[in-house]
Tab-separated table of C-alpha atoms and ligand atoms in Angstrom:
chain	number	residue	atom	x	y	z
A	1	UNK	CA	-7.981	-9.441	30.219
A	2	UNK	CA	-5.150	-7.234	28.971
A	3	UNK	CA	-5.790	-5.372	25.702
A	4	UNK	CA	-3.850	-2.975	23.524
A	5	UNK	CA	-5.165	-0.841	20.707
A	6	UNK	CA	-2.802	0.212	17.948
A	7	UNK	CA	-3.027	2.373	14.892
A	8	UNK	CA	-3.527	-0.076	12.034
A	9	UNK	CA	-0.016	-1.203	11.081
A	10	UNK	CA	1.853	-1.365	7.778
A	11	UNK	CA	4.292	-3.942	6.492
A	12	UNK	CA	7.335	-2.256	4.942
A	13	UNK	CA	8.626	-5.406	3.211
A	14	UNK	CA	6.237	-8.014	1.835
A	15	UNK	CA	6.265	-10.692	-0.870
A	16	UNK	CA	2.810	-11.197	-2.379
A	17	UNK	CA	3.895	-13.139	-5.501
A	18	UNK	CA	1.384	-13.398	-8.362
A	19	UNK	CA	-1.495	-15.496	-9.714
A	20	UNK	CA	-2.826	-18.253	-7.452
A	21	UNK	CA	-0.259	-17.579	-4.715
A	22	UNK	CA	-1.159	-13.878	-4.657
A	23	UNK	CA	-4.848	-14.706	-4.268
A	24	UNK	CA	-4.094	-17.075	-1.408
A	25	UNK	CA	-1.690	-14.904	0.606
A	26	UNK	CA	-3.055	-11.384	0.077
A	27	UNK	CA	-5.954	-11.741	2.575
A	28	UNK	CA	-3.460	-12.894	5.237
A	29	UNK	CA	-1.788	-9.464	5.098
A	30	UNK	CA	-4.847	-7.335	4.282
A	31	UNK	CA	-6.680	-8.664	7.349
A	32	UNK	CA	-4.381	-6.737	9.701
A	33	UNK	CA	-2.227	-4.394	7.624
A	34	UNK	CA	-3.414	-1.252	5.857
A	35	UNK	CA	-0.471	-0.940	3.454
A	36	UNK	CA	2.660	-2.802	2.465
A	37	UNK	CA	5.776	-2.196	0.449
A	38	UNK	CA	5.453	-4.878	-2.221
A	39	UNK	CA	8.639	-6.624	-3.253
A	40	UNK	CA	9.243	-6.746	-7.013
A	41	UNK	CA	11.071	-10.098	-7.282
A	42	UNK	CA	8.532	-11.808	-9.517
A	43	UNK	CA	9.618	-13.866	-12.508
A	44	UNK	CA	10.097	-11.794	-14.615
A	45	UNK	CA	10.709	-8.970	-12.128
A	46	UNK	CA	8.784	-5.721	-11.793
A	47	UNK	CA	11.296	-3.412	-13.454
A	48	UNK	CA	9.460	-0.486	-15.023
A	49	UNK	CA	6.675	1.872	-13.997
A	50	UNK	CA	4.431	0.057	-16.486
A	51	UNK	CA	5.256	-3.288	-14.824
A	52	UNK	CA	4.448	-1.828	-11.404
A	53	UNK	CA	1.136	-0.355	-12.551
A	54	UNK	CA	0.138	-3.710	-14.056
A	55	UNK	CA	1.186	-5.658	-10.939
A	56	UNK	CA	-0.656	-3.204	-8.712
A	57	UNK	CA	-3.763	-3.828	-10.805
A	58	UNK	CA	-3.432	-7.591	-10.322
A	59	UNK	CA	-3.074	-7.117	-6.550
A	60	UNK	CA	-6.190	-4.946	-6.374
A	61	UNK	CA	-8.088	-7.509	-8.486
A	62	UNK	CA	-7.044	-10.271	-6.062
A	63	UNK	CA	-8.234	-8.345	-2.996
A	64	UNK	CA	-11.390	-9.956	-1.593
A	65	UNK	CA	-14.575	-7.871	-1.441
A	66	UNK	CA	-14.776	-5.789	1.697
A	67	UNK	CA	-11.036	-5.740	2.429
A	68	UNK	CA	-9.114	-2.467	2.248
A	69	UNK	CA	-5.422	-2.560	1.447
A	70	UNK	CA	-3.000	-0.267	-0.340
A	71	UNK	CA	-0.010	-1.818	-2.096
A	72	UNK	CA	2.986	0.512	-2.167
A	73	UNK	CA	4.903	-0.555	-5.229
A	74	UNK	CA	8.645	-0.918	-5.790
A	75	UNK	CA	10.834	-1.333	-8.862
A	76	UNK	CA	13.477	-4.029	-9.174
A	77	UNK	CA	16.777	-2.340	-9.988
A	78	UNK	CA	18.562	-3.868	-12.979
A	79	UNK	CA	21.631	-2.771	-14.896
A	80	UNK	CA	19.217	-1.713	-17.650
A	81	UNK	CA	16.968	0.473	-15.470
A	82	UNK	CA	16.259	3.865	-17.019
A	83	UNK	CA	16.654	6.817	-14.601
A	84	UNK	CA	13.874	8.691	-16.399
A	85	UNK	CA	11.451	5.793	-15.834
A	86	UNK	CA	12.346	5.786	-12.132
A	87	UNK	CA	11.660	9.533	-11.994
A	88	UNK	CA	8.270	9.012	-13.658
A	89	UNK	CA	7.509	6.180	-11.238
A	90	UNK	CA	8.334	8.438	-8.295
A	91	UNK	CA	6.182	11.240	-9.691
A	92	UNK	CA	3.261	8.844	-10.236
A	93	UNK	CA	2.955	8.401	-6.460
A	94	UNK	CA	2.273	4.663	-6.937
A	95	UNK	CA	5.903	3.575	-6.651
A	96	UNK	CA	7.566	4.294	-3.318
A	97	UNK	CA	11.037	2.759	-3.635
A	98	UNK	CA	13.550	0.949	-5.805
A	99	UNK	CA	14.899	-2.402	-4.630
A	100	UNK	CA	18.555	-3.388	-4.935
A	101	UNK	CA	19.174	-7.122	-5.117
A	102	UNK	CA	22.818	-8.020	-5.579
A	103	UNK	CA	22.625	-10.625	-8.369
A	104	UNK	CA	22.439	-14.087	-6.830
A	105	UNK	CA	21.805	-12.907	-3.253
A	106	UNK	CA	18.351	-14.429	-2.794
A	107	UNK	CA	15.149	-15.761	-4.392
A	108	UNK	CA	14.693	-14.440	-7.940
A	109	UNK	CA	17.696	-12.132	-7.816
A	110	UNK	CA	19.257	-13.303	-11.094
A	111	UNK	CA	18.247	-10.039	-12.782
A	112	UNK	CA	19.830	-7.988	-9.984
A	113	UNK	CA	22.913	-5.813	-9.950
A	114	UNK	CA	26.395	-7.231	-10.592
A	115	UNK	CA	28.259	-3.947	-10.826
A	116	UNK	CA	26.992	-0.960	-8.845
A	117	UNK	CA	28.865	1.423	-11.185
A	118	UNK	CA	26.388	0.485	-13.909
A	119	UNK	CA	23.402	1.731	-11.925
A	120	UNK	CA	25.058	4.913	-10.645
A	121	UNK	CA	23.010	7.191	-12.971
A	122	UNK	CA	19.821	5.666	-11.528
A	123	UNK	CA	21.056	6.084	-7.951
A	124	UNK	CA	22.091	9.684	-8.647
A	125	UNK	CA	18.623	10.414	-9.998
A	126	UNK	CA	17.052	8.790	-6.913
A	127	UNK	CA	19.219	10.900	-4.600
A	128	UNK	CA	18.115	13.999	-6.517
A	129	UNK	CA	14.381	13.266	-6.372
A	130	UNK	CA	14.262	11.669	-2.908
A	131	UNK	CA	13.272	8.148	-4.023
A	132	UNK	CA	14.361	5.617	-1.358
A	133	UNK	CA	16.578	2.650	-2.183
A	134	UNK	CA	15.622	-0.571	-0.395
A	135	UNK	CA	18.642	-2.841	-0.118
A	136	UNK	CA	18.969	-6.582	0.196
A	137	UNK	CA	22.195	-6.090	2.135
A	138	UNK	CA	24.257	-9.192	1.481
A	139	UNK	CA	27.347	-9.635	-0.659
A	140	UNK	CA	27.314	-12.624	-2.973
A	141	UNK	CA	31.045	-13.373	-3.145
A	142	UNK	CA	31.296	-17.144	-2.615
A	143	UNK	CA	34.439	-16.516	-0.549
A	144	UNK	CA	32.406	-14.695	2.099
A	145	UNK	CA	30.795	-16.902	4.728
A	146	UNK	CA	27.010	-16.714	4.562
A	147	UNK	CA	26.824	-15.573	8.206
A	148	UNK	CA	29.141	-12.629	7.420
A	149	UNK	CA	27.494	-11.440	4.228
A	150	UNK	CA	25.456	-8.657	5.820
A	151	UNK	CA	28.337	-7.140	7.771
A	152	UNK	CA	30.614	-7.300	4.715
A	153	UNK	CA	27.921	-5.649	2.577
A	154	UNK	CA	27.710	-2.739	5.010
A	155	UNK	CA	31.475	-2.184	4.934
A	156	UNK	CA	32.190	-2.799	1.268
A	157	UNK	CA	29.010	-1.715	-0.543
A	158	UNK	CA	26.596	0.307	1.572
A	159	UNK	CA	28.967	2.612	3.384
A	160	UNK	CA	30.974	3.517	0.247
A	161	UNK	CA	27.707	4.105	-1.634
A	162	UNK	CA	26.349	6.400	1.060
A	163	UNK	CA	29.617	8.333	1.181
A	164	UNK	CA	29.450	8.812	-2.561
A	165	UNK	CA	25.761	9.782	-2.558
A	166	UNK	CA	25.032	11.247	0.888
A	167	UNK	CA	21.604	12.498	-0.217
A	168	UNK	CA	20.420	8.993	-1.152
A	169	UNK	CA	17.712	7.706	1.184
A	170	UNK	CA	18.307	4.048	2.037
A	171	UNK	CA	16.347	1.340	3.829
A	172	UNK	CA	18.473	-1.538	5.061
A	173	UNK	CA	15.946	-4.317	4.580
A	174	UNK	CA	15.569	-7.165	7.074
A	175	UNK	CA	18.692	-6.535	9.152
A	176	UNK	CA	19.919	-9.584	11.038
A	177	UNK	CA	23.112	-8.507	12.835
A	178	UNK	CA	24.334	-6.202	15.573
A	179	UNK	CA	26.441	-4.549	12.860
A	180	UNK	CA	23.247	-3.767	10.937
A	181	UNK	CA	21.570	-2.458	14.080
A	182	UNK	CA	24.540	-0.167	14.761
A	183	UNK	CA	24.927	1.104	11.215
A	184	UNK	CA	21.228	1.936	10.746
A	185	UNK	CA	21.423	4.883	13.107
A	186	UNK	CA	24.399	6.508	11.406
A	187	UNK	CA	22.542	8.280	8.629
A	188	UNK	CA	19.998	10.456	10.421
A	189	UNK	CA	16.666	10.627	8.639
A	190	UNK	CA	18.163	9.399	5.371
A	191	UNK	CA	18.768	5.875	6.666
A	192	UNK	CA	16.470	3.327	8.276
A	193	UNK	CA	16.223	-0.420	8.747
A	194	UNK	CA	13.390	-2.895	8.646
A	195	UNK	CA	13.305	-5.855	11.016
A	196	UNK	CA	11.286	-9.021	10.431
A	197	UNK	CA	9.152	-10.811	12.967
A	198	UNK	CA	10.985	-14.102	12.574
A	199	UNK	CA	14.436	-12.580	13.157
A	200	UNK	CA	13.186	-11.428	16.581
A	201	UNK	CA	12.376	-15.061	17.369
A	202	UNK	CA	14.960	-17.262	15.645
A	203	UNK	CA	18.661	-17.731	15.946
A	204	UNK	CA	20.652	-20.121	13.804
A	205	UNK	CA	20.241	-23.002	16.255
A	206	UNK	CA	16.536	-23.025	15.492
A	207	UNK	CA	17.384	-23.825	11.881
A	208	UNK	CA	20.185	-26.308	12.390
A	209	UNK	CA	20.253	-27.898	15.861
A	210	UNK	CA	18.405	-31.171	16.365
A	211	UNK	CA	17.476	-31.536	12.703
A	212	UNK	CA	17.210	-29.142	9.800
A	213	UNK	CA	14.076	-26.957	9.827
A	214	UNK	CA	13.464	-25.741	6.297
A	215	UNK	CA	10.578	-23.490	7.328
A	216	UNK	CA	13.015	-21.426	9.432
A	217	UNK	CA	15.403	-20.944	6.523
A	218	UNK	CA	15.241	-17.489	5.031
A	219	UNK	CA	17.661	-14.916	3.688
A	220	UNK	CA	19.415	-13.225	5.249
A	221	UNK	CA	19.787	-16.364	7.329
A	222	UNK	CA	19.202	-16.043	11.099
A	223	UNK	CA	22.472	-15.480	12.981
A	224	UNK	CA	23.839	-16.154	16.475
A	225	UNK	CA	21.790	-15.419	19.586
A	226	UNK	CA	23.656	-12.164	20.335
A	227	UNK	CA	22.412	-10.788	17.019
A	228	UNK	CA	18.814	-11.770	17.740
A	229	UNK	CA	19.084	-9.969	21.074
A	230	UNK	CA	20.483	-6.868	19.352
A	231	UNK	CA	17.533	-6.919	16.937
A	232	UNK	CA	15.114	-7.197	19.855
A	233	UNK	CA	16.715	-4.225	21.577
A	234	UNK	CA	16.555	-2.207	18.359
A	235	UNK	CA	12.943	-3.045	17.510
A	236	UNK	CA	11.744	-2.282	21.041
A	237	UNK	CA	13.985	0.761	21.565
A	238	UNK	CA	11.497	3.331	20.314
A	239	UNK	CA	14.140	4.606	17.889
A	240	UNK	CA	12.286	5.734	14.740
A	241	UNK	CA	15.084	4.397	12.503
A	242	UNK	CA	13.737	0.833	12.970
A	243	UNK	CA	10.394	-0.390	11.736
A	244	UNK	CA	8.540	-3.532	10.765
A	245	UNK	CA	9.085	-5.236	7.431
A	246	UNK	CA	7.893	-8.806	7.826
A	247	UNK	CA	9.565	-10.173	4.687
A	248	UNK	CA	6.723	-12.678	4.718
A	249	UNK	CA	7.864	-14.806	1.777
A	250	UNK	CA	5.584	-17.703	0.828
A	251	UNK	CA	6.872	-20.779	-0.959
A	252	UNK	CA	4.852	-23.979	-1.345
A	253	UNK	CA	5.933	-26.721	1.044
A	254	UNK	CA	7.206	-28.899	-1.803
A	255	UNK	CA	9.855	-26.259	-2.530
A	256	UNK	CA	10.712	-25.605	1.134
A	257	UNK	CA	11.019	-29.280	2.058
A	258	UNK	CA	13.393	-30.003	-0.773
A	259	UNK	CA	17.000	-31.035	-1.346
A	260	UNK	CA	17.675	-27.397	-2.322
A	261	UNK	CA	14.976	-25.607	-0.370
A	262	UNK	CA	13.791	-22.066	-1.064
A	263	UNK	CA	14.506	-19.239	1.395
A	264	UNK	CA	11.597	-17.501	3.063
A	265	UNK	CA	9.349	-17.631	6.136
A	266	UNK	CA	5.614	-17.088	5.735
A	267	UNK	CA	4.619	-14.905	8.678
A	268	UNK	CA	1.754	-12.747	7.387
A	269	UNK	CA	-0.903	-14.771	9.205
A	270	UNK	CA	0.448	-14.443	12.742
A	271	UNK	CA	2.916	-11.557	12.700
A	272	UNK	CA	0.889	-9.159	14.856
A	273	UNK	CA	0.295	-11.693	17.610
A	274	UNK	CA	3.959	-12.704	17.578
A	275	UNK	CA	5.091	-9.084	17.785
A	276	UNK	CA	2.831	-8.419	20.760
A	277	UNK	CA	4.375	-11.470	22.452
A	278	UNK	CA	7.932	-10.295	21.754
A	279	UNK	CA	7.281	-6.690	22.787
A	280	UNK	CA	5.614	-7.854	26.003
A	281	UNK	CA	8.629	-10.062	26.777
A	282	UNK	CA	10.820	-6.981	26.333
A	283	UNK	CA	8.478	-4.896	28.547
A	284	UNK	CA	7.903	-2.619	25.560
A	285	UNK	CA	4.265	-3.111	24.543
A	286	UNK	CA	3.923	0.676	24.494
A	287	UNK	CA	6.506	0.799	21.698
A	288	UNK	CA	4.841	-1.682	19.373
A	289	UNK	CA	2.737	1.016	17.742
A	290	UNK	CA	5.822	3.049	16.843
A	291	UNK	CA	7.553	0.027	15.342
A	292	UNK	CA	4.558	-1.314	13.412
A	293	UNK	CA	2.519	1.780	12.581
A	294	UNK	CA	4.406	5.073	12.984
A	295	UNK	CA	8.122	4.880	12.194
A	296	UNK	CA	7.644	3.473	8.684
A	297	UNK	CA	5.221	6.146	7.469
A	298	UNK	CA	7.474	8.827	8.991
A	299	UNK	CA	10.454	7.585	6.952
A	300	UNK	CA	8.433	7.224	3.748
A	301	UNK	CA	6.743	10.617	4.230
A	302	UNK	CA	3.239	9.148	4.415
A	303	UNK	CA	0.434	9.743	6.914
A	304	UNK	CA	-0.174	7.119	9.580
A	305	UNK	CA	-3.270	5.004	9.046
A	306	UNK	CA	-6.676	6.071	10.316
A	307	UNK	CA	-7.961	2.708	11.536
A	308	UNK	CA	-7.107	0.714	14.655
A	309	UNK	CA	-6.451	-2.898	15.573
A	310	UNK	CA	-7.059	-4.313	19.015
A	311	UNK	CA	-5.071	-7.138	20.533
A	312	UNK	CA	-6.334	-9.113	23.511
A	313	UNK	CA	-4.276	-11.322	25.777
A	314	UNK	CA	-6.512	-14.299	26.471
A	315	UNK	CA	-5.946	-17.400	28.609
A	316	UNK	CA	-6.159	-19.682	25.576
A	317	UNK	CA	-3.278	-19.736	23.103
A	318	UNK	CA	-3.772	-18.607	19.495
A	319	UNK	CA	-4.464	-21.432	17.082
A	320	UNK	CA	-3.369	-20.759	13.527
A	321	UNK	CA	-3.771	-23.076	10.599
A	322	UNK	CA	-0.654	-25.171	10.034
A	323	UNK	CA	-0.659	-23.866	6.514
A	324	UNK	CA	-2.749	-22.023	4.022
A	325	UNK	CA	-4.150	-23.652	0.938
A	326	UNK	CA	-3.098	-22.482	-2.488
A	327	UNK	CA	-3.844	-23.905	-5.925
A	328	UNK	CA	-0.153	-24.821	-6.105
A	329	UNK	CA	-0.084	-26.673	-2.780
A	330	UNK	CA	0.082	-25.788	0.926
A	331	UNK	CA	2.222	-22.983	2.377
A	332	UNK	CA	3.287	-23.552	5.977
A	333	UNK	CA	2.506	-20.737	8.410
A	334	UNK	CA	5.481	-19.749	10.584
A	335	UNK	CA	5.438	-21.710	13.850
A	336	UNK	CA	7.215	-19.787	16.613
A	337	UNK	CA	7.608	-22.957	18.679
A	338	UNK	CA	5.979	-21.484	21.807
A	339	UNK	CA	2.390	-20.614	22.746
A	340	UNK	CA	1.199	-17.091	22.032
A	341	UNK	CA	-1.768	-15.563	23.861
A	342	UNK	CA	-2.188	-12.242	22.047
A	343	UNK	CA	-5.199	-12.539	19.762
A	344	UNK	CA	-6.007	-9.925	17.146
A	345	UNK	CA	-9.561	-8.943	18.020
A	346	UNK	CA	-10.407	-6.467	15.265
B	1	NCD	C1	12.574	-13.795	-0.226
B	1	NCD	C2	11.704	-14.464	-1.269
B	1	NCD	O1	11.378	-15.648	-1.115
B	1	NCD	O2	11.308	-13.798	-2.244
B	1	NCD	N1	13.174	-14.815	0.595
B	1	NCD	C3	13.663	-14.657	1.844
B	1	NCD	O3	14.252	-15.598	2.374
B	1	NCD	N2	13.519	-13.545	2.501
B	1	NCD	C4	13.572	-12.915	-0.864
B	1	NCD	C5	14.269	-11.974	0.084
B	1	NCD	O4	13.657	-11.054	0.634
B	1	NCD	O5	15.464	-12.159	0.301
B	2	ZN	ZN1	12.139	-10.163	1.117
């Protein structure tokens, strides 16, 4: 039997939601991951340091006895965000980043930014104090084709912003294109990109060919095969600019399987096994630890975790529940569509 032992990984982009959903999904991440960057797109969003402290408290209260997990909080950038509050949040040590959602780009982004000029004082303060900006990198202009929205964001928003504020530290969240892969290495240690598990597995045919698969619909939407291959090369390259952010984003099935279905793939349950499968396919199992456990902490200036996880390749395929149960209804677990033999042993 083949085994690999990794430093316990972190998830640098995770949606935990709140209330009953939080209680249901948190153990799925805490089982394997030591820490996660917690997305602030609740309704209403997590905007201030006080909001983040309160949300962090609710996460810790929802953590089952005996599990150890550290939520790394983020603030949702709005046009009303106070630079002084962001500075206090940074100094508190509890809040690790500020999240930019262009208004209308994705789930619960209505409170996001319409005009970047209006948040420039916040961004200037962040550049000064070294607080990273996590970006949902898609333009929202209805004229721009949804498959082009990431590349257009890089050219028209991200690159001009980084030229204006070269000291600003930026994480390009959940990149999905070869343009994103290429741009992420341009900024030295002030720029990085997270890559999801599902974008290493899906291209747009998986969503649309032979019937519409709502559980494969997420934002940014999966692109052509050449982009998936570029993401695979990036994730398995060993380059420290790329690291794991699952973007595990639970929605109850009733809202996924809907005339206007929600975006998001729920991958917390099986991400580690899927990554081992992908990295083995790319003959890069030795680089999984960098991607999932080392490159993220290095960018965020945090120590790597002390614990370990062991993965075993067994003859029998992994069997995951089809979905997890929540008080609001079932949430379908991401189905890669192929058997996976890498079991998480510890
Ligand atoms: C996320 C969600 O559901 O909150 N959805 C998604 O498709 N990824 C929001 C996001 O990260 O864009
Ligand atoms: Zn997300």
